[in-house]
Amino acid sequence: MSVNPDSSHRTPAWRDLPAAQQPDYPDTDALRAVVADLESYPPLVFAGECDQLRARLGAVARGEAFLLQGGDCAEAFDQVGADQIRAKLKTLLQMSAVLQYAAAVPVVKVGRIAGQYSKPRSKPTETRDGVTLPSYRGDSVNGAEFTEEARVPDPERLRRMYHASASTLNLVRGFTTGGYADLRQVHAWNQDFVRNSAAGRRYEALAREIDNALNFMRACGADPAEFHSVEFYSSHEALLLDYEGALTRTDSRTGQLYDVSGHMVWIGERTRQLDGAHVAFAAGIRNPIGVKLGPTTSPEEALALIDRLDPEREPGRLTFITRMGADKIRDRLPTLVEKVTASGAQVAWVCDPMHGNTFEAASGHKTRRFDDVLDEVKGFFEVHKGLGTHPGGIHVELTGDDVTECVGGGDEIFVDDLHQRYETACDPRLNRSQSLDLAFLVAEMYRA
Ligand code: PEP
Ligand code: CO
């Protein structure tokens, strides 16, 4: 893989198009200098790995695999410690083991990790006690602190995002290939959850079944390499085009462009305009692409996105991540899936049960109800079952820590508890116990 920036020296088409949600940098010379440096930095991921993930997602699109995509809403520079990264990874691996047993197909594991630092915002400004300042747009842009100084977009933060992503990926690669991700170890953690928590006790039967399956394998003398390490991929929203463009490189094997900032990148609900820069940027790279689809998405828009982003109709190239809300999914999803399927396109359908279910509690905390999250996933499975299409996966905001950001779950968190450990830099995440609870409940949906 070449580490040279786009060597064609043609200005990519997306640079001339309107880009929504970009920071307003006061010092454009400073921005140019940072971008020039980023262009010289080594890739964070390799083109061949992106191709491999595209192939894995192809299996998801064909109904032969399930995608588990999860992590923070927004990563933060002061949260890239080994303990936090390990806890997130552990939670995802535990969820994946349960889902893989229940779905009886490979689970493709993708983190919202090592690059998820940039946030689109519904409002450009935030007002507190009569003071109005620019909104926080993620650690890659400005500071969360509510001061005029912190909220000024600083291009040096792009450099910090690169380095934070690099050290995170380094740790992730170590954990997933160095024995930590051993399936028997992961299963032992799940047994702990089942034995030692109120939420877990309901899943004793399922955990015992998994135990029996593993014991049977052991008795057969089977000890495949797949039990000892896992394939794990990184993903983030490709929001800041200065950064993503600087990390877009030509692959020397194929001459094609890859965004080497992460394996998979997605386009958010607020930046998926058909004539906008984000769609044009994604159309030009070979990474697997996700697009978030909210409740107002028309079938025509979905079909136009397929034409732009997946003109070859290649399974694995395009993942539609629907985020309708529990109250809308059963109404909005069927037509979209029907029309897309009728067009002959084979996209992967994935359910984000988080972003359509956010509300503000009386305390002022942005939160989500565990039951709404679960209900949206249920609706997603029902719709696909009804249409004979494949519910390809789930996309969730979670952390491995015991935070109190979403209400409900087996170890019930109440609205009055939210203040205890509300630590998210942006949207409320499922904590470790709620995440495992969700995985076991989704596993049970396969039995229904
Ligand atoms: C997100 O994934 O954090 C997000 C902002 O999602 P959406 O674009 O679907 O609102
Ligand atoms: Co979010």
CSV table of C-alpha atoms and ligand atoms in Angstrom, one decimal:
chain,number,residue,atom,x,y,z
A,1,MET,CA,0.0,0.0,0.0
A,2,SER,CA,1.4,3.4,-1.0
A,3,VAL,CA,1.6,6.0,1.7
A,4,ASN,CA,1.5,8.8,-0.8
A,5,PRO,CA,-1.4,11.1,-0.8
A,6,ASP,CA,-3.6,11.0,-3.9
A,7,SER,CA,-0.9,11.1,-6.5
A,8,SER,CA,-3.2,11.9,-9.4
A,9,HIS,CA,-3.1,15.6,-8.3
A,10,ARG,CA,-6.6,16.1,-9.7
A,11,THR,CA,-8.9,18.0,-7.4
A,12,PRO,CA,-11.5,15.5,-6.2
A,13,ALA,CA,-15.0,16.5,-7.2
A,14,TRP,CA,-16.2,16.7,-3.6
A,15,ARG,CA,-14.0,19.7,-2.9
A,16,ASP,CA,-16.2,22.0,-5.0
A,17,LEU,CA,-19.5,20.9,-3.4
A,18,PRO,CA,-21.2,22.3,-0.3
A,19,ALA,CA,-20.2,20.4,2.8
A,20,ALA,CA,-22.6,20.6,5.7
A,21,GLN,CA,-21.5,20.7,9.4
A,22,GLN,CA,-17.9,21.8,8.8
A,23,PRO,CA,-16.1,23.9,11.5
A,24,ASP,CA,-15.6,27.6,10.8
A,25,TYR,CA,-11.8,27.8,11.4
A,26,PRO,CA,-10.7,31.4,12.2
A,27,ASP,CA,-7.1,30.6,11.0
A,28,THR,CA,-7.2,28.9,7.6
A,29,ASP,CA,-3.4,29.0,7.2
A,30,ALA,CA,-3.1,27.0,10.4
A,31,LEU,CA,-5.6,24.5,8.9
A,32,ARG,CA,-3.7,24.2,5.7
A,33,ALA,CA,-0.5,23.5,7.6
A,34,VAL,CA,-2.1,20.7,9.7
A,35,VAL,CA,-3.7,19.2,6.6
A,36,ALA,CA,-0.3,19.2,4.8
A,37,ASP,CA,1.2,17.3,7.8
A,38,LEU,CA,-1.7,14.8,8.0
A,39,GLU,CA,-1.1,14.0,4.3
A,40,SER,CA,2.4,12.9,5.1
A,41,TYR,CA,1.5,10.7,8.1
A,42,PRO,CA,1.3,6.9,7.7
A,43,PRO,CA,-2.1,5.2,7.1
A,44,LEU,CA,-4.0,4.1,10.2
A,45,VAL,CA,-5.5,1.1,8.4
A,46,PHE,CA,-4.6,-0.7,5.2
A,47,ALA,CA,-6.4,-1.0,2.0
A,48,GLY,CA,-6.4,-4.8,2.1
A,49,GLU,CA,-8.1,-4.7,5.5
A,50,CYS,CA,-10.8,-2.4,4.2
A,51,ASP,CA,-11.3,-4.9,1.3
A,52,GLN,CA,-11.6,-7.7,3.8
A,53,LEU,CA,-14.2,-5.9,5.8
A,54,ARG,CA,-16.1,-5.2,2.6
A,55,ALA,CA,-16.1,-8.9,1.9
A,56,ARG,CA,-17.3,-9.6,5.4
A,57,LEU,CA,-20.1,-7.1,5.0
A,58,GLY,CA,-20.9,-8.7,1.7
A,59,ALA,CA,-21.8,-11.8,3.7
A,60,VAL,CA,-24.0,-9.6,5.9
A,61,ALA,CA,-25.8,-8.3,2.9
A,62,ARG,CA,-26.4,-11.8,1.6
A,63,GLY,CA,-27.8,-12.9,4.9
A,64,GLU,CA,-24.8,-15.1,5.9
A,65,ALA,CA,-23.4,-13.0,8.7
A,66,PHE,CA,-24.5,-10.4,11.3
A,67,LEU,CA,-22.9,-7.0,12.0
A,68,LEU,CA,-22.2,-5.8,15.6
A,69,GLN,CA,-21.1,-2.2,15.4
A,70,GLY,CA,-20.7,-0.2,18.6
A,71,GLY,CA,-18.8,2.2,20.8
A,72,ASP,CA,-19.0,5.7,22.0
A,73,CYS,CA,-21.2,8.4,20.5
A,74,ALA,CA,-18.1,10.6,20.7
A,75,GLU,CA,-14.7,9.5,21.7
A,76,ALA,CA,-12.8,12.0,23.8
A,77,PHE,CA,-9.1,12.8,24.1
A,78,ASP,CA,-9.1,12.3,27.8
A,79,GLN,CA,-10.7,8.9,27.5
A,80,VAL,CA,-8.2,7.0,25.6
A,81,GLY,CA,-6.7,5.1,28.6
A,82,ALA,CA,-6.0,1.4,28.3
A,83,ASP,CA,-8.7,0.5,30.9
A,84,GLN,CA,-11.5,2.3,29.1
A,85,ILE,CA,-10.6,0.8,25.7
A,86,ARG,CA,-10.2,-2.7,27.1
A,87,ALA,CA,-13.6,-2.4,28.8
A,88,LYS,CA,-15.3,-1.3,25.6
A,89,LEU,CA,-13.7,-4.1,23.6
A,90,LYS,CA,-14.6,-6.7,26.3
A,91,THR,CA,-18.2,-5.6,26.2
A,92,LEU,CA,-18.3,-5.9,22.4
A,93,LEU,CA,-16.7,-9.3,22.4
A,94,GLN,CA,-19.1,-10.6,25.1
A,95,MET,CA,-22.1,-9.3,23.1
A,96,SER,CA,-20.7,-10.8,19.9
A,97,ALA,CA,-20.2,-14.3,21.5
A,98,VAL,CA,-23.8,-14.4,22.6
A,99,LEU,CA,-25.1,-13.1,19.2
A,100,GLN,CA,-22.9,-15.5,17.2
A,101,TYR,CA,-24.3,-18.5,19.2
A,102,ALA,CA,-27.9,-17.4,18.7
A,103,ALA,CA,-27.7,-16.3,15.1
A,104,ALA,CA,-25.5,-19.3,14.2
A,105,VAL,CA,-23.7,-17.1,11.6
A,106,PRO,CA,-20.4,-15.2,11.9
A,107,VAL,CA,-20.6,-11.9,13.8
A,108,VAL,CA,-18.6,-9.1,12.1
A,109,LYS,CA,-17.2,-6.9,14.8
A,110,VAL,CA,-16.8,-3.2,14.1
A,111,GLY,CA,-16.1,-0.5,16.8
A,112,ARG,CA,-17.2,3.1,16.7
A,113,ILE,CA,-13.6,3.6,17.8
A,114,ALA,CA,-10.2,5.0,16.9
A,115,GLY,CA,-11.6,8.0,14.9
A,116,GLN,CA,-15.1,8.8,16.3
A,117,TYR,CA,-14.2,12.3,17.5
A,118,SER,CA,-16.4,14.5,15.3
A,119,LYS,CA,-20.1,15.4,15.9
A,120,PRO,CA,-22.8,16.9,13.7
A,121,ARG,CA,-25.0,19.1,15.7
A,122,SER,CA,-28.7,20.0,15.2
A,123,LYS,CA,-28.0,23.6,16.3
A,124,PRO,CA,-24.9,25.6,15.6
A,125,THR,CA,-25.0,27.4,19.0
A,126,GLU,CA,-25.8,26.5,22.6
A,127,THR,CA,-27.3,28.9,25.1
A,128,ARG,CA,-26.8,28.5,28.9
A,129,ASP,CA,-28.1,31.1,31.4
A,130,GLY,CA,-28.4,33.7,28.7
A,131,VAL,CA,-24.9,33.1,27.2
A,132,THR,CA,-24.7,31.8,23.6
A,133,LEU,CA,-21.6,30.1,22.3
A,134,PRO,CA,-20.8,27.9,19.3
A,135,SER,CA,-21.9,24.3,19.9
A,136,TYR,CA,-19.3,21.6,20.9
A,137,ARG,CA,-18.6,19.6,17.7
A,138,GLY,CA,-16.4,16.9,19.1
A,139,ASP,CA,-12.8,16.8,20.4
A,140,SER,CA,-11.5,16.9,16.9
A,141,VAL,CA,-13.0,20.5,16.5
A,142,ASN,CA,-13.3,22.3,19.8
A,143,GLY,CA,-13.5,21.8,23.6
A,144,ALA,CA,-16.7,20.7,25.4
A,145,GLU,CA,-16.1,23.3,28.2
A,146,PHE,CA,-18.7,26.1,28.0
A,147,THR,CA,-16.2,29.0,27.5
A,148,GLU,CA,-15.7,31.2,24.5
A,149,GLU,CA,-12.1,30.1,24.3
A,150,ALA,CA,-12.8,26.3,24.3
A,151,ARG,CA,-15.5,26.6,21.7
A,152,VAL,CA,-13.2,28.1,19.0
A,153,PRO,CA,-12.4,25.5,16.3
A,154,ASP,CA,-8.7,24.6,16.5
A,155,PRO,CA,-7.2,22.7,13.5
A,156,GLU,CA,-4.4,21.3,15.8
A,157,ARG,CA,-7.1,19.1,17.2
A,158,LEU,CA,-7.1,17.2,13.9
A,159,ARG,CA,-3.6,16.2,14.6
A,160,ARG,CA,-4.5,15.1,18.1
A,161,MET,CA,-7.4,13.0,16.6
A,162,TYR,CA,-4.9,11.2,14.3
A,163,HIS,CA,-2.6,10.4,17.2
A,164,ALA,CA,-5.4,9.4,19.6
A,165,SER,CA,-6.8,7.1,16.8
A,166,ALA,CA,-3.3,5.6,16.2
A,167,SER,CA,-2.7,4.7,19.9
A,168,THR,CA,-6.2,3.4,20.3
A,169,LEU,CA,-5.9,1.2,17.2
A,170,ASN,CA,-2.5,-0.1,18.4
A,171,LEU,CA,-4.1,-1.2,21.7
A,172,VAL,CA,-7.1,-2.7,19.9
A,173,ARG,CA,-4.9,-4.7,17.6
A,174,GLY,CA,-2.9,-5.9,20.6
A,175,PHE,CA,-6.0,-7.0,22.6
A,176,THR,CA,-7.7,-8.7,19.7
A,177,THR,CA,-4.8,-10.8,18.5
A,178,GLY,CA,-2.8,-11.2,21.7
A,179,GLY,CA,-4.9,-13.8,23.6
A,180,TYR,CA,-7.2,-11.4,25.4
A,181,ALA,CA,-10.0,-12.1,23.0
A,182,ASP,CA,-9.9,-15.9,23.5
A,183,LEU,CA,-13.4,-17.2,23.0
A,184,ARG,CA,-13.3,-19.3,26.2
A,185,GLN,CA,-12.2,-16.3,28.2
A,186,VAL,CA,-15.0,-14.2,26.6
A,187,HIS,CA,-17.5,-16.9,27.6
A,188,ALA,CA,-16.2,-17.0,31.1
A,189,TRP,CA,-16.9,-13.2,31.4
A,190,ASN,CA,-20.4,-13.9,30.2
A,191,GLN,CA,-20.8,-16.6,32.8
A,192,ASP,CA,-19.7,-14.0,35.4
A,193,PHE,CA,-22.4,-11.6,34.2
A,194,VAL,CA,-25.0,-14.4,34.3
A,195,ARG,CA,-24.0,-15.5,37.8
A,196,ASN,CA,-23.3,-12.2,39.4
A,197,SER,CA,-25.9,-9.7,38.3
A,198,ALA,CA,-29.7,-9.4,38.5
A,199,ALA,CA,-29.8,-8.6,34.8
A,200,GLY,CA,-27.8,-11.7,33.9
A,201,ARG,CA,-29.6,-14.3,35.9
A,202,ARG,CA,-32.4,-14.5,33.4
A,203,TYR,CA,-30.0,-15.9,30.8
A,204,GLU,CA,-28.7,-18.9,32.7
A,205,ALA,CA,-30.2,-21.3,30.2
A,206,LEU,CA,-28.6,-19.7,27.2
A,207,ALA,CA,-25.2,-19.4,28.9
A,208,ARG,CA,-25.4,-23.1,29.7
A,209,GLU,CA,-26.1,-24.0,26.1
A,210,ILE,CA,-23.1,-22.1,25.0
A,211,ASP,CA,-21.0,-23.8,27.7
A,212,ASN,CA,-22.2,-27.2,26.5
A,213,ALA,CA,-21.3,-26.3,22.9
A,214,LEU,CA,-17.8,-25.3,23.9
A,215,ASN,CA,-17.4,-28.4,26.0
A,216,PHE,CA,-18.5,-30.5,23.1
A,217,MET,CA,-15.9,-28.8,20.8
A,218,ARG,CA,-13.2,-29.4,23.4
A,219,ALA,CA,-14.2,-33.1,23.8
A,220,CYS,CA,-13.9,-33.4,20.0
A,221,GLY,CA,-10.3,-32.1,20.3
A,222,ALA,CA,-11.3,-29.0,18.2
A,223,ASP,CA,-9.3,-25.9,19.0
A,224,PRO,CA,-9.4,-23.7,15.9
A,225,ALA,CA,-7.3,-20.6,15.6
A,226,GLU,CA,-10.5,-18.6,15.4
A,227,PHE,CA,-11.1,-19.3,19.1
A,228,HIS,CA,-7.9,-17.5,20.1
A,229,SER,CA,-8.1,-14.2,18.3
A,230,VAL,CA,-10.7,-12.1,16.6
A,231,GLU,CA,-11.0,-9.9,13.5
A,232,PHE,CA,-12.0,-6.5,14.7
A,233,TYR,CA,-12.5,-3.4,12.6
A,234,SER,CA,-12.6,0.4,13.2
A,235,SER,CA,-15.3,2.8,12.0
A,236,HIS,CA,-16.4,6.4,12.5
A,237,GLU,CA,-18.5,9.1,10.9
A,238,ALA,CA,-16.6,10.7,8.0
A,239,LEU,CA,-17.7,14.2,9.0
A,240,LEU,CA,-14.6,16.4,8.8
A,241,LEU,CA,-13.6,16.4,5.1
A,242,ASP,CA,-10.3,18.2,5.7
A,243,TYR,CA,-9.2,15.3,7.8
A,244,GLU,CA,-10.7,12.5,5.8
A,245,GLY,CA,-9.4,14.0,2.6
A,246,ALA,CA,-5.9,14.3,4.0
A,247,LEU,CA,-6.0,10.6,4.9
A,248,THR,CA,-7.2,9.4,1.5
A,249,ARG,CA,-4.5,7.6,-0.3
A,250,THR,CA,-4.0,5.7,-3.6
A,251,ASP,CA,-3.5,2.0,-3.0
A,252,SER,CA,-0.5,1.0,-5.0
A,253,ARG,CA,-1.9,-2.5,-5.7
A,254,THR,CA,-5.1,-1.3,-7.4
A,255,GLY,CA,-4.6,2.5,-8.0
A,256,GLN,CA,-7.9,3.1,-6.2
A,257,LEU,CA,-8.5,5.5,-3.4
A,258,TYR,CA,-9.0,4.5,0.3
A,259,ASP,CA,-9.7,6.6,3.3
A,260,VAL,CA,-7.1,5.1,5.6
A,261,SER,CA,-8.4,6.8,8.7
A,262,GLY,CA,-10.6,3.8,9.5
A,263,HIS,CA,-11.9,0.6,7.9
A,264,MET,CA,-15.5,1.6,7.5
A,265,VAL,CA,-16.8,5.2,7.4
A,266,TRP,CA,-20.3,6.3,7.5
A,267,ILE,CA,-22.3,9.4,6.4
A,268,GLY,CA,-24.6,10.8,9.1
A,269,GLU,CA,-28.3,11.7,8.9
A,270,ARG,CA,-27.4,15.4,8.7
A,271,THR,CA,-24.8,15.1,5.9
A,272,ARG,CA,-26.3,12.7,3.4
A,273,GLN,CA,-27.5,15.3,0.9
A,274,LEU,CA,-27.3,13.7,-2.6
A,275,ASP,CA,-25.6,16.9,-4.1
A,276,GLY,CA,-23.4,17.4,-1.1
A,277,ALA,CA,-19.7,16.9,-0.5
A,278,HIS,CA,-20.0,14.0,1.9
A,279,VAL,CA,-21.8,11.7,-0.6
A,280,ALA,CA,-19.3,12.7,-3.3
A,281,PHE,CA,-16.4,12.0,-1.0
A,282,ALA,CA,-17.7,8.6,-0.1
A,283,ALA,CA,-18.4,7.8,-3.7
A,284,GLY,CA,-14.7,8.2,-4.5
A,285,ILE,CA,-13.3,5.8,-2.0
A,286,ARG,CA,-13.3,2.0,-1.9
A,287,ASN,CA,-13.9,1.6,1.9
A,288,PRO,CA,-17.2,0.0,2.9
A,289,ILE,CA,-19.6,2.9,3.4
A,290,GLY,CA,-22.5,3.3,5.8
A,291,VAL,CA,-25.3,5.8,5.5
A,292,LYS,CA,-27.7,6.6,8.3
A,293,LEU,CA,-31.3,6.7,7.3
A,294,GLY,CA,-33.8,8.6,9.5
A,295,PRO,CA,-37.6,8.5,9.5
A,296,THR,CA,-38.0,11.1,6.8
A,297,THR,CA,-36.0,9.1,4.2
A,298,SER,CA,-38.0,8.4,1.0
A,299,PRO,CA,-37.4,5.3,-1.0
A,300,GLU,CA,-36.4,7.5,-3.9
A,301,GLU,CA,-33.6,9.0,-1.7
A,302,ALA,CA,-32.5,5.5,-0.7
A,303,LEU,CA,-32.4,4.4,-4.3
A,304,ALA,CA,-30.4,7.5,-5.4
A,305,LEU,CA,-27.9,6.9,-2.6
A,306,ILE,CA,-27.4,3.4,-3.9
A,307,ASP,CA,-26.9,4.7,-7.5
A,308,ARG,CA,-24.2,7.2,-6.2
A,309,LEU,CA,-22.5,5.0,-3.7
A,310,ASP,CA,-22.9,1.4,-5.0
A,311,PRO,CA,-23.3,1.7,-8.8
A,312,GLU,CA,-21.8,-1.8,-9.2
A,313,ARG,CA,-24.4,-3.3,-6.8
A,314,GLU,CA,-21.6,-4.9,-4.8
A,315,PRO,CA,-22.8,-6.7,-1.6
A,316,GLY,CA,-20.7,-5.2,1.3
A,317,ARG,CA,-20.0,-1.9,-0.3
A,318,LEU,CA,-23.1,-0.2,1.2
A,319,THR,CA,-24.7,-0.5,4.6
A,320,PHE,CA,-27.9,1.3,5.4
A,321,ILE,CA,-28.1,2.0,9.1
A,322,THR,CA,-31.7,2.8,9.9
A,323,ARG,CA,-32.5,5.0,12.9
A,324,MET,CA,-36.2,5.5,12.8
A,325,GLY,CA,-37.3,5.5,16.5
A,326,ALA,CA,-39.2,2.7,18.2
A,327,ASP,CA,-42.5,4.4,17.4
A,328,LYS,CA,-41.8,4.7,13.7
A,329,ILE,CA,-39.8,1.7,12.6
A,330,ARG,CA,-42.7,-0.6,11.9
A,331,ASP,CA,-44.3,2.1,9.8
A,332,ARG,CA,-41.3,3.6,7.9
A,333,LEU,CA,-38.9,0.6,7.3
A,334,PRO,CA,-41.1,-1.8,5.2
A,335,THR,CA,-41.4,0.5,2.2
A,336,LEU,CA,-37.7,1.3,2.1
A,337,VAL,CA,-36.7,-2.3,2.3
A,338,GLU,CA,-39.3,-3.3,-0.2
A,339,LYS,CA,-38.3,-0.7,-2.8
A,340,VAL,CA,-34.6,-1.3,-2.4
A,341,THR,CA,-35.0,-5.0,-2.6
A,342,ALA,CA,-37.1,-4.7,-5.7
A,343,SER,CA,-34.4,-2.6,-7.3
A,344,GLY,CA,-32.1,-5.5,-7.2
A,345,ALA,CA,-29.5,-3.8,-4.9
A,346,GLN,CA,-28.1,-6.0,-2.1
A,347,VAL,CA,-27.3,-3.6,0.8
A,348,ALA,CA,-26.7,-4.6,4.3
A,349,TRP,CA,-29.6,-3.5,6.6
A,350,VAL,CA,-28.5,-2.5,10.1
A,351,CYS,CA,-30.5,-1.1,13.0
A,352,ASP,CA,-29.3,1.8,15.0
A,353,PRO,CA,-31.9,1.8,17.9
A,354,MET,CA,-30.3,4.8,19.6
A,355,HIS,CA,-30.6,8.0,17.6
A,356,GLY,CA,-34.4,7.9,17.0
A,357,ASN,CA,-35.0,7.4,20.8
A,358,THR,CA,-33.3,10.3,22.5
A,359,PHE,CA,-35.2,12.6,24.8
A,360,GLU,CA,-34.4,15.1,27.5
A,361,ALA,CA,-35.2,14.1,31.1
A,362,ALA,CA,-36.6,16.7,33.6
A,363,SER,CA,-33.1,16.9,35.1
A,364,GLY,CA,-31.9,18.2,31.7
A,365,HIS,CA,-29.9,15.0,30.9
A,366,LYS,CA,-30.2,13.7,27.3
A,367,THR,CA,-31.2,10.1,27.7
A,368,ARG,CA,-32.8,7.0,26.1
A,369,ARG,CA,-35.0,4.3,27.5
A,370,PHE,CA,-33.6,0.8,27.3
A,371,ASP,CA,-37.1,-0.5,26.5
A,372,ASP,CA,-37.3,1.9,23.4
A,373,VAL,CA,-33.9,0.7,22.2
A,374,LEU,CA,-35.1,-2.9,22.6
A,375,ASP,CA,-38.4,-2.2,20.9
A,376,GLU,CA,-36.8,-0.6,17.9
A,377,VAL,CA,-34.6,-3.7,17.5
A,378,LYS,CA,-37.7,-5.9,17.8
A,379,GLY,CA,-39.5,-3.9,15.2
A,380,PHE,CA,-36.5,-4.2,12.9
A,381,PHE,CA,-36.5,-8.0,13.2
A,382,GLU,CA,-40.3,-8.1,12.7
A,383,VAL,CA,-40.1,-6.0,9.5
A,384,HIS,CA,-37.4,-8.1,8.0
A,385,LYS,CA,-39.0,-11.3,9.0
A,386,GLY,CA,-42.3,-10.1,7.4
A,387,LEU,CA,-40.5,-9.3,4.1
A,388,GLY,CA,-38.2,-12.3,4.0
A,389,THR,CA,-35.1,-10.0,4.1
A,390,HIS,CA,-32.1,-10.2,6.4
A,391,PRO,CA,-31.9,-8.2,9.6
A,392,GLY,CA,-28.2,-7.6,9.1
A,393,GLY,CA,-27.0,-6.2,12.4
A,394,ILE,CA,-27.2,-3.6,15.2
A,395,HIS,CA,-25.3,-0.3,15.6
A,396,VAL,CA,-25.2,0.8,19.2
A,397,GLU,CA,-23.7,3.5,21.4
A,398,LEU,CA,-22.2,1.8,24.4
A,399,THR,CA,-19.3,1.9,26.9
A,400,GLY,CA,-17.7,-0.8,29.0
A,401,ASP,CA,-18.0,1.3,32.1
A,402,ASP,CA,-20.9,1.5,34.7
A,403,VAL,CA,-22.2,4.8,33.6
A,404,THR,CA,-25.8,6.0,34.2
A,405,GLU,CA,-26.8,7.6,30.9
A,406,CYS,CA,-29.7,5.5,29.6
A,407,VAL,CA,-32.7,4.5,31.8
A,408,GLY,CA,-34.0,1.0,32.4
A,409,GLY,CA,-32.3,-2.3,31.7
A,410,GLY,CA,-32.1,-5.4,34.0
A,411,ASP,CA,-30.2,-3.6,36.7
A,412,GLU,CA,-32.7,-0.8,36.4
A,413,ILE,CA,-31.4,2.8,36.2
A,414,PHE,CA,-34.0,5.4,37.1
A,415,VAL,CA,-34.3,8.9,35.8
A,416,ASP,CA,-33.2,10.1,39.2
A,417,ASP,CA,-30.0,8.1,38.9
A,418,LEU,CA,-28.8,9.8,35.7
A,419,HIS,CA,-26.6,12.4,37.5
A,420,GLN,CA,-24.6,9.7,39.3
A,421,ARG,CA,-22.2,8.8,36.4
A,422,TYR,CA,-23.2,10.8,33.4
A,423,GLU,CA,-20.0,11.0,31.5
A,424,THR,CA,-20.7,11.0,27.8
A,425,ALA,CA,-19.2,13.7,25.6
A,426,CYS,CA,-22.3,13.6,23.5
A,427,ASP,CA,-25.2,11.1,23.4
A,428,PRO,CA,-26.2,8.7,26.2
A,429,ARG,CA,-24.6,5.3,25.9
A,430,LEU,CA,-25.7,1.8,27.2
A,431,ASN,CA,-23.5,0.8,30.0
A,432,ARG,CA,-21.8,-2.6,30.2
A,433,SER,CA,-24.7,-4.4,31.9
A,434,GLN,CA,-27.3,-2.8,29.6
A,435,SER,CA,-25.2,-3.8,26.5
A,436,LEU,CA,-25.0,-7.4,27.6
A,437,ASP,CA,-28.7,-7.4,28.5
A,438,LEU,CA,-29.4,-6.2,25.0
A,439,ALA,CA,-27.2,-8.9,23.4
A,440,PHE,CA,-29.0,-11.6,25.4
A,441,LEU,CA,-32.4,-10.2,24.5
A,442,VAL,CA,-31.6,-10.0,20.8
A,443,ALA,CA,-30.3,-13.6,21.0
A,444,GLU,CA,-33.7,-14.5,22.4
A,445,MET,CA,-35.4,-12.9,19.4
A,446,TYR,CA,-33.8,-15.6,17.3
A,447,ARG,CA,-35.7,-18.2,19.3
A,448,ALA,CA,-39.0,-16.4,18.9
B,1,PEP,C1,-24.3,9.3,15.6
B,1,PEP,O1,-24.2,8.2,15.1
B,1,PEP,O2,-23.7,9.6,16.7
B,1,PEP,C2,-25.2,10.3,15.0
B,1,PEP,C3,-25.0,11.6,15.1
B,1,PEP,O3,-26.1,9.7,14.2
B,1,PEP,P1,-27.1,10.3,13.2
B,1,PEP,O4,-26.3,10.9,12.0
B,1,PEP,O5,-27.9,9.1,12.8
B,1,PEP,O6,-28.0,11.3,13.9
B,2,CO,CO,-24.7,9.6,18.8
